[in-house]
Amino acid sequence: MNSKLIKELPDLVENDVISKEVASKIEHYYLSRQQNTPNKLFAIFGVLGSLLVGLGIILILAHNWDNFDRITKTIFAFLPLIIGQLFVAFSILKKKSVTWKEASGTFLFFTIGSSIALVSQIYNIPGNLSAYVLTWIVLSLPLIYLLKSNAIAILNIVFATFYAFEFGYGYYTIDQTPWLYLVIMALIIPHYIHLLKHHKTSNITSIFNWLFPLSITIVLGAFVQDASELGFLMYLLLFSVFYNIGKIPFFNTQKLRKNGYLIFGSLGIVIMLLTMSFDGFWYLEEFFLNTQETYISIVLFVANLGILLFVYSRKWLKEFNLFQYIFILFSILYILGLNIPIVGTIIVNCIVFVLGVTTIKIGADKFHFGILNYGLLIITALVVCRFFDTNMSFVIRGLLFVGVGLGFFFTNYMMLKKQKSNVESLKN
Amino acid sequence: MKTKHIFILFVLLALVQLCIPAQMIFNRESILKQGIAYKFKTEPVDPSDPFKGKYIYLNYDLRNVEVGDKDWHRKQDVYISIANDSLGFAKAVTASLEKPESGDFVLAKADWYSESTSELRFSFPFNEFYMEESKAYDAEVAHRDAQRDSLPNNTYALVYIKDGEAVLENVFINDIPIATFVENE
């Protein structure tokens, strides 16, 4: 990115935008900064290399070499692990660079897995996959803190998600809940908090900003047991938590693409509500009181409320945004609406519409074409959904489509015009 | 934290990382050395595991036992007492929730209880036998072909048993180890 700027410099000097002196100062500044930062690309390739070698070793050992006797196989089970440990010990003792620590840590991570796998293979230990992955995670998790390694933290989140998925959705363990997933994630959080404090805007932190909500979204369903009707409420409350976290100024002032919470939360809420805007959804059975799902819903509700109160006490709540309060409205609706389907359907449709309008307004206020069109898309999606399940006449449906289409043209045109006039006024 | 402290912590972690697989090995070795060997008639089929490689899944002929008690839950741990039948293969004597005080027994999982036959259906935990990737499928085929011989079922698993824990040592077709049998085919 900087090299692009440096390439532009001669052109800027030629056209008298900046002086030669300024150009050389800018060049000097970027060059000196480049020398001070360690080569990130090298670290990434180091990790990728170790990852591939580690996975390769697992695959080679999985061939299950018949010709070797048990002792040779046992040596092979330990050899990669010990090599990995020596590399890590070396990078700790010699205080090697981040690249060394990340790469050797990643390699050790995979050799832990290969060693347990090979022993299971030699002795025909029947494996349920989730228990195996759990052992792997437990043995590698402390490395996150000993090496201050982001790669191992990411691998641990991915594997923890896999563990919870296997454990919670698996055929043999369908009625079990992966509570240990929460413990693992809680153990990774201090590393994440450290990143947020010291490397707030760096790319690696934003990867975690996406990975955490993604992992939790995948896993939450594994916490649903019998009362699957409450699953929808749980997910809506979870997305609301994400949205409210994303709206905390710490995240909200960052670039949108680095704020995984906000995007996850917003998309999640809209998709959940669109699903529930169908007539058939609200014909549900009774409400469950004493179930695991009820308690999780309550915990998520309280978390939402806690974040909102915290934000309010810090005076960060400047304007009303329906997205942030949707969880209250929805929880009430969920308890009451189950018995009166038509009320649930109508209110959810109204909520989606209002959310669409809210988003359009936010987009217009911020001069953000992306957000503006996202709002229009919400309303379009709502109209499309109604296209399928209502008895409206074709004329009305047609008019609705034409209306939304015109809305797209009109709002975008208005905004472009406003932007142009702003630029003009700046020029004058 | 000082490098020295980090290093000491890492050495401790490394030891634990080594101990877990080592402990798995010692545990199995002691069963193989001190345990008693039983033959379980079986039937192999061929799935695979992403990390551990190819294995054959063993369906055991022995999976029901007559019990007096009716109250069993799915996936419950049950102790199956076993003995040899007249042909030298393992047979189930009884099932119980408590550890038997005498005789040989294996820890298995309860599947379901059938009221009509008053039998408990269970699954043995030693149902995966790891093989070289090219041989796993051939093993399934070899077993199927061997079935056509005069004997009813001539494939069995040799399992060592000690204190309820079991290690699957090898699988045999017509008394030849399955890997060798596949190679000779």
Coordinates of C-alpha atoms in Angstrom, one line a residue:
Chain A
M1 CA 0.0 0.0 0.0
N2 CA 2.8 2.4 0.9
S3 CA 4.7 1.5 -2.2
K4 CA 1.7 2.7 -4.2
L5 CA 1.9 6.0 -2.5
I6 CA 5.6 6.3 -3.1
K7 CA 5.1 5.5 -6.8
E8 CA 2.6 8.4 -7.0
L9 CA 5.1 10.9 -5.5
P10 CA 6.9 11.9 -8.8
D11 CA 3.6 12.5 -10.4
L12 CA 2.5 14.7 -7.5
V13 CA 5.7 16.7 -7.6
E14 CA 5.5 17.1 -11.4
N15 CA 2.0 18.6 -11.1
D16 CA 3.0 20.9 -8.3
V17 CA 0.8 19.4 -5.7
I18 CA 3.7 18.9 -3.3
S19 CA 7.2 20.2 -3.2
K20 CA 10.2 18.0 -3.9
E21 CA 11.2 18.4 -0.2
V22 CA 7.9 17.1 1.0
A23 CA 8.1 14.1 -1.4
S24 CA 11.5 13.0 -0.1
K25 CA 10.3 13.4 3.5
I26 CA 7.3 11.2 2.8
E27 CA 9.5 8.6 1.1
H28 CA 12.0 8.7 3.9
Y29 CA 9.2 8.3 6.5
Y30 CA 7.7 5.2 4.9
L31 CA 11.1 3.6 4.3
S32 CA 12.2 4.0 7.9
R33 CA 8.9 2.6 9.1
Q34 CA 9.2 -0.4 6.9
Q35 CA 12.6 -1.2 8.4
N36 CA 11.3 -1.2 11.9
T37 CA 8.4 -3.6 11.4
P38 CA 9.2 -7.3 11.2
N39 CA 8.3 -9.0 8.0
K40 CA 4.7 -10.1 8.5
L41 CA 4.6 -12.0 5.2
F42 CA 7.5 -14.1 6.4
A43 CA 5.6 -15.1 9.6
I44 CA 2.5 -16.0 7.6
F45 CA 4.5 -18.2 5.2
G46 CA 6.3 -19.8 8.2
V47 CA 3.0 -20.7 9.8
L48 CA 1.5 -21.9 6.5
G49 CA 4.6 -24.1 5.9
S50 CA 4.5 -25.7 9.3
L51 CA 0.7 -26.2 8.9
L52 CA 1.2 -28.1 5.7
V53 CA 4.2 -30.1 6.9
G54 CA 2.3 -31.0 10.1
L55 CA -0.8 -32.1 8.2
G56 CA 1.4 -34.0 5.8
I57 CA 2.9 -36.0 8.7
I58 CA -0.5 -36.9 10.0
L59 CA -1.5 -38.2 6.6
I60 CA 1.7 -40.1 6.0
L61 CA 1.3 -41.8 9.4
A62 CA -2.4 -42.5 8.7
H63 CA -1.2 -44.8 5.9
N64 CA -0.7 -47.3 8.6
W65 CA 2.6 -48.9 7.7
D66 CA 2.1 -52.6 8.1
N67 CA 5.7 -53.6 7.5
F68 CA 7.0 -51.9 10.7
D69 CA 6.7 -53.7 14.0
R70 CA 5.1 -52.2 17.0
I71 CA 8.3 -50.7 18.4
T72 CA 9.3 -48.9 15.2
K73 CA 5.8 -47.5 14.9
T74 CA 5.9 -46.3 18.5
I75 CA 9.2 -44.5 17.8
F76 CA 7.5 -42.8 14.9
A77 CA 4.7 -41.7 17.1
F78 CA 7.1 -39.8 19.4
L79 CA 9.7 -38.7 16.9
P80 CA 7.8 -35.8 15.3
L81 CA 6.5 -34.7 18.7
I82 CA 10.0 -34.5 20.1
I83 CA 11.3 -32.6 17.1
G84 CA 8.5 -30.1 17.4
Q85 CA 9.2 -29.7 21.1
L86 CA 12.9 -29.1 20.4
F87 CA 12.1 -26.4 17.9
V88 CA 9.8 -24.7 20.4
A89 CA 12.3 -25.0 23.2
F90 CA 15.0 -23.5 20.9
S91 CA 12.8 -20.5 20.0
I92 CA 12.0 -19.9 23.6
L93 CA 15.5 -20.2 24.9
K94 CA 17.2 -18.2 22.1
K95 CA 14.4 -15.6 22.2
K96 CA 13.8 -16.1 18.5
S97 CA 11.5 -13.8 16.4
V98 CA 7.7 -14.0 16.2
T99 CA 8.1 -15.9 13.0
W100 CA 10.1 -18.7 14.7
K101 CA 7.7 -18.9 17.6
E102 CA 4.5 -19.0 15.4
A103 CA 6.0 -21.5 13.0
S104 CA 7.5 -23.9 15.5
G105 CA 4.3 -23.7 17.7
T106 CA 2.1 -24.6 14.7
F107 CA 4.4 -27.5 13.9
L108 CA 4.2 -28.8 17.5
F109 CA 0.5 -28.4 17.5
F110 CA 0.1 -30.9 14.6
T111 CA 2.7 -33.3 15.9
I112 CA 0.7 -33.6 19.2
G113 CA -2.3 -34.7 17.1
S114 CA -0.3 -37.1 15.0
S115 CA 1.3 -38.7 18.1
I116 CA -2.0 -39.5 19.8
A117 CA -3.5 -40.6 16.5
L118 CA -0.6 -43.0 15.8
V119 CA -0.8 -44.6 19.3
S120 CA -4.5 -45.1 18.8
Q121 CA -3.8 -46.7 15.5
I122 CA -1.1 -49.1 16.9
Y123 CA -3.3 -50.4 19.7
N124 CA -6.6 -50.2 17.8
I125 CA -8.0 -47.8 20.4
P126 CA -11.5 -47.0 19.3
G127 CA -11.8 -43.3 19.0
N128 CA -14.7 -41.1 19.3
L129 CA -13.4 -38.2 17.4
S130 CA -14.5 -35.5 19.8
A131 CA -12.6 -37.0 22.7
Y132 CA -9.5 -37.2 20.6
V133 CA -9.8 -33.6 19.5
L134 CA -10.4 -32.5 23.1
T135 CA -7.2 -34.2 24.3
W136 CA -5.4 -32.5 21.4
I137 CA -6.8 -29.1 22.4
V138 CA -5.9 -29.5 26.1
L139 CA -2.3 -30.5 25.3
S140 CA -1.8 -27.5 23.0
L141 CA -3.7 -24.7 24.6
P142 CA -1.0 -23.6 27.1
L143 CA 1.3 -22.9 24.0
I144 CA -0.9 -19.9 23.2
Y145 CA 0.4 -18.1 26.3
L146 CA 3.9 -19.6 26.4
L147 CA 4.7 -18.5 22.8
K148 CA 2.2 -15.6 22.6
S149 CA 1.1 -17.3 19.5
N150 CA -1.9 -16.1 17.4
A151 CA -1.6 -19.1 15.0
I152 CA -2.1 -21.6 17.9
A153 CA -5.0 -19.5 19.3
I154 CA -6.7 -19.6 15.9
L155 CA -6.1 -23.3 15.5
N156 CA -7.5 -23.9 19.0
I157 CA -10.7 -21.9 18.2
V158 CA -11.1 -23.9 15.0
F159 CA -10.5 -27.2 16.7
A160 CA -12.7 -26.3 19.7
T161 CA -15.5 -25.5 17.2
F162 CA -14.9 -28.8 15.5
Y163 CA -15.0 -30.5 18.9
A164 CA -18.3 -28.9 19.9
F165 CA -19.8 -29.6 16.5
E166 CA -18.8 -33.3 16.7
F167 CA -20.0 -33.6 20.3
G168 CA -23.2 -31.6 20.0
Y169 CA -24.5 -32.5 16.6
G170 CA -22.9 -36.0 16.2
Y171 CA -25.1 -39.0 15.7
Y172 CA -24.0 -40.8 18.9
T173 CA -23.9 -37.8 21.1
I174 CA -27.0 -35.9 19.9
D175 CA -28.4 -35.6 23.4
Q176 CA -25.2 -34.2 24.9
T177 CA -24.1 -30.6 25.3
P178 CA -20.5 -29.5 24.7
W179 CA -20.1 -27.4 27.9
L180 CA -16.3 -27.9 27.7
Y181 CA -16.4 -25.7 24.6
L182 CA -17.2 -22.7 26.8
V183 CA -14.3 -23.5 29.1
I184 CA -11.9 -23.7 26.1
M185 CA -13.1 -20.5 24.7
A186 CA -12.9 -18.8 28.1
L187 CA -9.3 -19.9 28.3
I188 CA -8.5 -18.3 24.9
I189 CA -10.2 -15.0 25.8
P190 CA -7.3 -13.5 27.8
H191 CA -5.1 -13.8 24.7
Y192 CA -7.9 -12.0 22.7
I193 CA -8.2 -9.3 25.3
H194 CA -4.4 -8.8 25.1
L195 CA -4.7 -8.4 21.4
L196 CA -7.6 -5.9 21.7
K197 CA -5.7 -3.8 24.2
H198 CA -2.3 -3.7 22.4
H199 CA -3.1 -4.3 18.7
K200 CA -6.5 -2.8 18.4
T201 CA -6.5 -2.1 14.7
S202 CA -4.1 -4.8 13.4
N203 CA -5.4 -7.4 10.9
I204 CA -4.8 -10.3 13.2
T205 CA -7.1 -8.8 15.8
S206 CA -9.8 -8.4 13.2
I207 CA -9.5 -12.1 12.3
F208 CA -10.4 -12.8 15.9
N209 CA -13.2 -10.3 15.7
W210 CA -14.7 -12.5 13.0
L211 CA -13.6 -15.9 14.3
F212 CA -15.3 -15.6 17.7
P213 CA -18.8 -14.8 16.5
L214 CA -18.5 -17.3 13.7
S215 CA -17.5 -20.1 16.1
I216 CA -20.2 -19.3 18.6
T217 CA -22.8 -19.1 15.8
I218 CA -21.9 -22.5 14.6
V219 CA -21.8 -24.0 18.1
L220 CA -24.9 -22.5 19.7
G221 CA -27.2 -25.0 18.0
A222 CA -25.3 -27.8 19.8
F223 CA -26.7 -26.4 23.0
V224 CA -30.3 -26.9 21.8
Q225 CA -31.7 -30.2 23.1
D226 CA -35.4 -31.0 23.0
A227 CA -37.0 -27.6 23.1
S228 CA -35.9 -26.8 19.6
E229 CA -38.6 -24.1 19.3
L230 CA -36.5 -22.0 21.6
G231 CA -33.5 -22.4 19.3
F232 CA -34.8 -19.4 17.2
L233 CA -35.0 -17.2 20.3
M234 CA -31.5 -18.3 21.4
Y235 CA -30.0 -17.4 18.0
L236 CA -31.8 -14.1 17.8
L237 CA -30.6 -13.2 21.3
L238 CA -27.1 -14.3 20.4
F239 CA -27.1 -12.1 17.2
S240 CA -28.4 -9.2 19.3
V241 CA -25.4 -9.7 21.7
F242 CA -23.1 -9.6 18.7
Y243 CA -24.8 -6.4 17.4
N244 CA -24.6 -4.7 20.7
I245 CA -20.9 -5.6 21.2
G246 CA -20.3 -4.3 17.6
K247 CA -22.0 -1.0 18.5
I248 CA -19.6 -0.4 21.4
P249 CA -17.5 2.6 20.3
F250 CA -14.3 0.5 20.7
F251 CA -15.5 -1.7 17.7
N252 CA -17.9 0.8 16.1
T253 CA -15.2 3.4 15.3
Q254 CA -13.1 0.8 13.4
K255 CA -13.6 0.0 9.8
L256 CA -16.7 -1.9 9.1
R257 CA -14.8 -4.9 7.6
K258 CA -12.9 -5.3 10.9
N259 CA -16.1 -5.3 13.0
G260 CA -17.2 -8.9 12.6
Y261 CA -19.6 -8.6 15.5
L262 CA -21.7 -5.8 13.9
I263 CA -21.9 -7.5 10.5
F264 CA -22.7 -11.0 12.0
G265 CA -25.2 -9.4 14.4
S266 CA -27.0 -7.4 11.8
L267 CA -27.2 -10.1 9.2
G268 CA -28.1 -12.7 11.8
I269 CA -31.0 -10.6 13.2
V270 CA -32.4 -9.9 9.7
I271 CA -32.2 -13.5 8.6
M272 CA -33.8 -14.8 11.8
L273 CA -36.6 -12.3 11.6
L274 CA -37.2 -13.0 7.9
T275 CA -37.5 -16.7 8.7
M276 CA -40.0 -15.9 11.4
S277 CA -42.0 -13.6 9.2
F278 CA -43.6 -16.6 7.6
D279 CA -47.1 -17.4 8.6
G280 CA -46.4 -21.1 9.4
F281 CA -43.6 -20.3 11.9
W282 CA -45.8 -19.2 14.7
Y283 CA -47.9 -22.3 14.9
L284 CA -45.8 -23.7 17.7
E285 CA -46.4 -25.8 20.7
E286 CA -46.3 -24.7 24.3
F287 CA -43.7 -22.6 26.0
F288 CA -41.0 -24.5 27.9
L289 CA -40.1 -23.3 31.3
N290 CA -37.7 -25.7 32.9
T291 CA -35.3 -26.5 30.1
Q292 CA -31.7 -26.0 29.3
E293 CA -32.8 -23.8 26.4
T294 CA -34.8 -21.5 28.6
Y295 CA -31.8 -20.9 30.9
I296 CA -29.4 -20.2 28.0
S297 CA -32.0 -17.8 26.6
I298 CA -32.2 -16.0 30.0
V299 CA -28.4 -15.8 30.2
L300 CA -28.2 -14.3 26.6
F301 CA -31.1 -11.9 27.5
V302 CA -29.3 -10.7 30.6
A303 CA -26.0 -10.4 28.6
N304 CA -27.8 -8.1 26.1
L305 CA -29.3 -6.1 28.9
G306 CA -25.9 -5.8 30.6
I307 CA -24.2 -4.5 27.5
L308 CA -26.9 -2.0 26.9
L309 CA -26.8 -0.7 30.5
F310 CA -23.0 -0.5 30.3
V311 CA -23.2 1.5 27.0
Y312 CA -25.9 3.7 28.5
S313 CA -24.0 4.4 31.7
R314 CA -21.0 5.5 29.6
K315 CA -23.3 7.8 27.6
W316 CA -22.4 6.1 24.3
L317 CA -26.1 5.7 23.3
K318 CA -26.5 8.8 21.2
E319 CA -29.3 8.0 18.9
F320 CA -32.1 5.4 18.9
N321 CA -31.3 2.3 16.9
L322 CA -34.0 -0.3 16.8
F323 CA -31.5 -3.1 16.2
Q324 CA -30.1 -2.7 19.7
Y325 CA -33.5 -3.1 21.4
I326 CA -35.0 -5.8 19.2
F327 CA -34.2 -8.5 21.7
I328 CA -36.6 -7.0 24.3
L329 CA -39.4 -6.6 21.8
F330 CA -38.8 -10.1 20.4
S331 CA -38.6 -11.9 23.7
I332 CA -42.0 -10.5 24.8
L333 CA -43.4 -11.4 21.4
Y334 CA -42.0 -14.9 21.6
I335 CA -43.6 -15.6 24.9
L336 CA -47.0 -14.1 23.9
G337 CA -47.1 -14.8 20.2
L338 CA -46.8 -18.5 20.4
N339 CA -50.5 -18.8 21.2
I340 CA -51.7 -16.1 18.8
P341 CA -49.9 -16.8 15.5
I342 CA -51.4 -14.0 13.5
V343 CA -50.1 -11.4 16.0
G344 CA -46.6 -12.8 15.8
T345 CA -46.6 -12.9 12.0
I346 CA -47.9 -9.3 11.6
I347 CA -45.5 -7.8 14.2
V348 CA -42.4 -9.5 12.9
N349 CA -43.2 -8.3 9.4
C350 CA -43.6 -4.8 10.8
I351 CA -40.3 -5.1 12.7
V352 CA -38.4 -6.2 9.6
F353 CA -39.8 -3.3 7.7
V354 CA -38.9 -0.8 10.4
L355 CA -35.4 -2.3 10.6
G356 CA -35.0 -1.8 6.8
V357 CA -36.1 1.8 7.1
T358 CA -33.7 2.3 10.1
T359 CA -30.8 0.9 8.1
I360 CA -31.6 3.2 5.2
K361 CA -31.6 6.1 7.5
I362 CA -28.3 5.1 9.1
G363 CA -26.8 4.8 5.6
A364 CA -28.2 8.2 4.5
D365 CA -26.9 9.9 7.7
K366 CA -23.4 8.3 7.3
F367 CA -23.3 8.8 3.6
H368 CA -22.6 5.1 3.2
F369 CA -23.9 3.6 0.0
G370 CA -23.3 0.1 1.3
I371 CA -25.5 0.5 4.4
L372 CA -28.2 2.4 2.4
N373 CA -28.5 -0.5 -0.1
Y374 CA -28.3 -3.1 2.7
G375 CA -31.5 -1.4 4.1
L376 CA -33.1 -1.5 0.8
L377 CA -32.2 -5.2 0.4
I378 CA -33.8 -6.0 3.8
I379 CA -37.1 -4.5 2.5
T380 CA -36.7 -6.3 -0.8
A381 CA -36.1 -9.6 1.0
L382 CA -39.3 -9.0 3.0
V383 CA -41.3 -8.3 -0.1
V384 CA -39.8 -11.4 -1.8
C385 CA -40.8 -13.6 1.2
R386 CA -44.3 -12.3 1.2
F387 CA -44.5 -13.1 -2.5
F388 CA -44.6 -16.7 -1.6
D389 CA -47.0 -17.0 1.3
T390 CA -49.7 -14.5 1.0
N391 CA -53.0 -14.4 -0.8
M392 CA -52.4 -10.9 -2.1
S393 CA -53.4 -10.3 -5.7
F394 CA -50.8 -10.2 -8.3
V395 CA -51.5 -6.5 -9.0
I396 CA -50.6 -5.5 -5.4
R397 CA -47.5 -7.7 -5.4
G398 CA -46.4 -6.3 -8.7
L399 CA -46.9 -2.7 -7.4
L400 CA -44.9 -3.6 -4.3
F401 CA -42.0 -4.8 -6.4
V402 CA -42.2 -1.7 -8.6
G403 CA -42.3 0.5 -5.5
V404 CA -39.2 -1.1 -4.0
G405 CA -37.4 -0.9 -7.3
L406 CA -38.1 2.8 -7.6
G407 CA -37.0 3.2 -4.0
F408 CA -33.6 1.8 -5.0
F409 CA -33.2 4.3 -7.8
F410 CA -34.6 7.2 -5.9
T411 CA -32.6 6.9 -2.7
N412 CA -29.3 6.2 -4.4
Y413 CA -29.9 9.1 -6.8
M414 CA -30.7 11.4 -3.9
M415 CA -27.6 10.4 -2.1
L416 CA -25.4 10.8 -5.2
K417 CA -26.8 14.3 -5.7
K418 CA -26.2 15.2 -2.1
Q419 CA -22.7 13.9 -2.3
K420 CA -22.1 16.0 -5.5
S421 CA -23.4 19.2 -3.9
N422 CA -21.2 18.5 -0.8
V423 CA -18.1 18.2 -3.1
E424 CA -19.1 21.4 -4.9
S425 CA -19.5 23.3 -1.7
L426 CA -16.0 22.0 -0.6
K427 CA -14.5 23.3 -3.8
N428 CA -16.1 26.7 -3.4
Chain B
M1 CA 7.6 -13.4 32.6
K2 CA 11.3 -14.2 32.3
T3 CA 12.5 -16.5 29.5
K4 CA 13.7 -19.0 32.2
H5 CA 10.2 -19.3 33.7
I6 CA 8.5 -19.6 30.3
F7 CA 11.0 -22.3 29.4
I8 CA 10.4 -24.3 32.7
L9 CA 6.7 -24.1 32.1
F10 CA 7.2 -25.3 28.5
V11 CA 9.3 -28.2 29.7
L12 CA 6.4 -29.2 32.0
L13 CA 3.9 -28.9 29.2
A14 CA 6.2 -30.9 26.9
L15 CA 6.4 -33.7 29.5
V16 CA 2.6 -33.8 29.8
Q17 CA 2.4 -33.9 26.0
L18 CA 4.8 -36.9 26.0
C19 CA 3.1 -38.6 29.0
I20 CA -0.4 -38.8 27.5
P21 CA 0.6 -41.0 24.5
A22 CA 3.1 -42.9 26.7
Q23 CA 0.4 -43.6 29.3
M24 CA -1.9 -44.9 26.5
I25 CA 0.9 -47.2 25.4
F26 CA 1.8 -48.5 28.9
N27 CA -1.9 -49.2 29.7
R28 CA -2.4 -51.2 26.5
E29 CA 0.9 -53.0 26.8
S30 CA 0.0 -54.2 30.3
I31 CA -3.3 -55.6 29.1
L32 CA -1.5 -57.4 26.2
K33 CA 1.1 -58.9 28.6
Q34 CA -1.0 -59.8 31.6
G35 CA -4.5 -60.0 30.0
I36 CA -6.3 -63.2 28.9
A37 CA -6.9 -63.7 25.2
Y38 CA -10.4 -64.4 23.9
K39 CA -11.6 -65.0 20.4
F40 CA -14.7 -63.0 19.2
K41 CA -16.4 -64.0 16.0
T42 CA -16.7 -60.9 13.9
E43 CA -17.5 -59.4 10.5
P44 CA -15.4 -56.5 9.1
V45 CA -16.7 -53.6 7.1
D46 CA -14.7 -50.6 5.8
P47 CA -15.0 -47.0 6.9
S48 CA -12.2 -44.5 7.5
D49 CA -11.0 -41.8 10.0
P50 CA -9.7 -38.5 8.9
F51 CA -6.8 -38.4 11.4
K52 CA -6.0 -42.1 12.1
G53 CA -6.3 -43.6 8.7
K54 CA -8.2 -46.5 7.4
Y55 CA -9.7 -49.1 9.7
I56 CA -12.1 -52.0 9.4
Y57 CA -15.2 -51.7 11.6
L58 CA -15.9 -55.0 13.3
N59 CA -19.5 -56.2 13.8
Y60 CA -19.4 -58.9 16.5
D61 CA -21.6 -62.0 16.4
L62 CA -21.7 -61.8 20.1
R63 CA -24.0 -58.8 20.9
N64 CA -26.9 -60.2 23.0
V65 CA -27.0 -61.6 26.5
E66 CA -29.9 -63.0 28.4
V67 CA -30.6 -60.9 31.5
G68 CA -33.1 -61.0 34.4
D69 CA -33.2 -57.3 35.0
K70 CA -35.4 -55.2 32.7
D71 CA -34.2 -51.7 33.6
W72 CA -31.5 -50.7 31.1
H73 CA -30.7 -47.4 29.5
R74 CA -29.2 -46.7 26.1
K75 CA -25.4 -46.0 26.1
Q76 CA -25.2 -47.2 29.8
D77 CA -21.9 -48.8 30.8
V78 CA -22.4 -52.5 31.4
Y79 CA -20.0 -55.2 32.5
I80 CA -20.4 -58.3 30.3
S81 CA -19.0 -61.5 31.9
I82 CA -17.5 -63.8 29.3
A83 CA -16.3 -67.3 29.1
N84 CA -15.2 -69.7 26.3
D85 CA -17.8 -71.9 24.5
S86 CA -17.1 -75.5 23.4
L87 CA -15.5 -74.3 20.2
G88 CA -13.1 -71.9 21.9
F89 CA -14.9 -68.7 21.1
A90 CA -16.1 -66.1 23.6
K91 CA -19.7 -66.2 24.8
A92 CA -21.5 -63.8 27.1
V93 CA -22.6 -65.2 30.5
T94 CA -24.4 -62.3 32.0
A95 CA -24.5 -58.5 32.2
S96 CA -24.4 -56.3 35.3
L97 CA -24.0 -52.7 36.2
E98 CA -21.5 -53.4 39.0
K99 CA -18.0 -54.7 38.4
P100 CA -18.1 -58.6 38.7
E101 CA -15.9 -59.9 41.5
S102 CA -14.7 -63.0 39.7
G103 CA -14.2 -64.3 36.2
D104 CA -13.4 -62.3 33.0
F105 CA -15.5 -59.4 32.0
V106 CA -15.5 -56.5 29.4
L107 CA -16.9 -53.0 29.8
A108 CA -19.4 -52.5 27.0
K109 CA -22.2 -50.1 26.1
A110 CA -25.9 -51.1 26.4
D111 CA -28.0 -50.6 23.3
W112 CA -31.5 -51.8 24.1
Y113 CA -33.4 -54.4 25.9
S114 CA -35.8 -56.7 24.2
E115 CA -38.8 -57.8 26.3
S116 CA -39.8 -60.6 24.0
T117 CA -36.5 -62.5 24.2
S118 CA -35.5 -60.9 27.6
E119 CA -32.1 -60.1 26.0
L120 CA -29.9 -57.1 26.3
R121 CA -28.2 -55.9 23.1
F122 CA -24.8 -54.3 23.7
S123 CA -21.8 -53.0 21.8
F124 CA -18.1 -53.8 22.5
P125 CA -15.8 -50.8 22.5
F126 CA -13.0 -52.7 20.6
N127 CA -14.7 -52.4 17.2
E128 CA -12.0 -50.6 15.1
F129 CA -9.0 -52.4 13.6
Y130 CA -6.5 -50.2 11.9
M131 CA -5.0 -51.5 8.6
E132 CA -2.8 -50.2 5.9
E133 CA -4.9 -48.0 3.6
S134 CA -4.7 -50.3 0.6
K135 CA -5.7 -53.4 2.6
A136 CA -8.7 -52.2 4.6
Y137 CA -11.2 -52.7 1.7
D138 CA -9.6 -55.9 0.6
A139 CA -10.0 -57.2 4.1
E140 CA -13.8 -56.7 3.9
V141 CA -13.8 -58.5 0.5
A142 CA -11.6 -61.3 1.8
H143 CA -13.9 -61.9 4.8
R144 CA -16.9 -62.1 2.5
D145 CA -15.1 -64.6 0.2
A146 CA -14.0 -66.7 3.2
Q147 CA -17.6 -66.9 4.3
R148 CA -18.3 -69.0 1.3
D149 CA -16.2 -71.8 2.8
S150 CA -17.8 -74.7 4.6
L151 CA -17.3 -73.2 8.1
P152 CA -20.2 -70.8 9.1
N153 CA -18.0 -67.9 10.4
N154 CA -14.2 -68.2 10.3
T155 CA -13.3 -64.6 11.0
Y156 CA -12.5 -63.7 14.6
A157 CA -10.8 -61.0 16.6
L158 CA -8.2 -61.8 19.2
V159 CA -8.8 -59.6 22.2
Y160 CA -6.8 -59.4 25.4
I161 CA -8.8 -58.7 28.5
K162 CA -7.8 -57.4 31.9
D163 CA -10.0 -55.8 34.6
G164 CA -12.7 -55.0 32.1
E165 CA -10.4 -53.2 29.7
A166 CA -9.7 -54.8 26.4
V167 CA -7.1 -54.5 23.6
L168 CA -7.8 -55.7 20.2
E169 CA -4.6 -57.5 19.1
N170 CA -5.4 -58.9 15.7
V171 CA -8.1 -60.1 13.4
F172 CA -7.8 -63.6 11.9
I173 CA -9.5 -65.3 8.9
N174 CA -9.1 -69.1 9.0
D175 CA -6.5 -68.6 11.7
I176 CA -4.3 -66.4 9.5
P177 CA -3.8 -62.8 10.5
I178 CA -6.0 -60.7 8.2
A179 CA -3.2 -58.5 6.8
T180 CA -1.3 -61.6 5.8
F181 CA -4.4 -63.2 4.5
V182 CA -5.1 -60.2 2.3
E183 CA -1.5 -60.2 1.0
N184 CA -1.7 -63.9 0.0
E185 CA -5.0 -63.5 -1.8

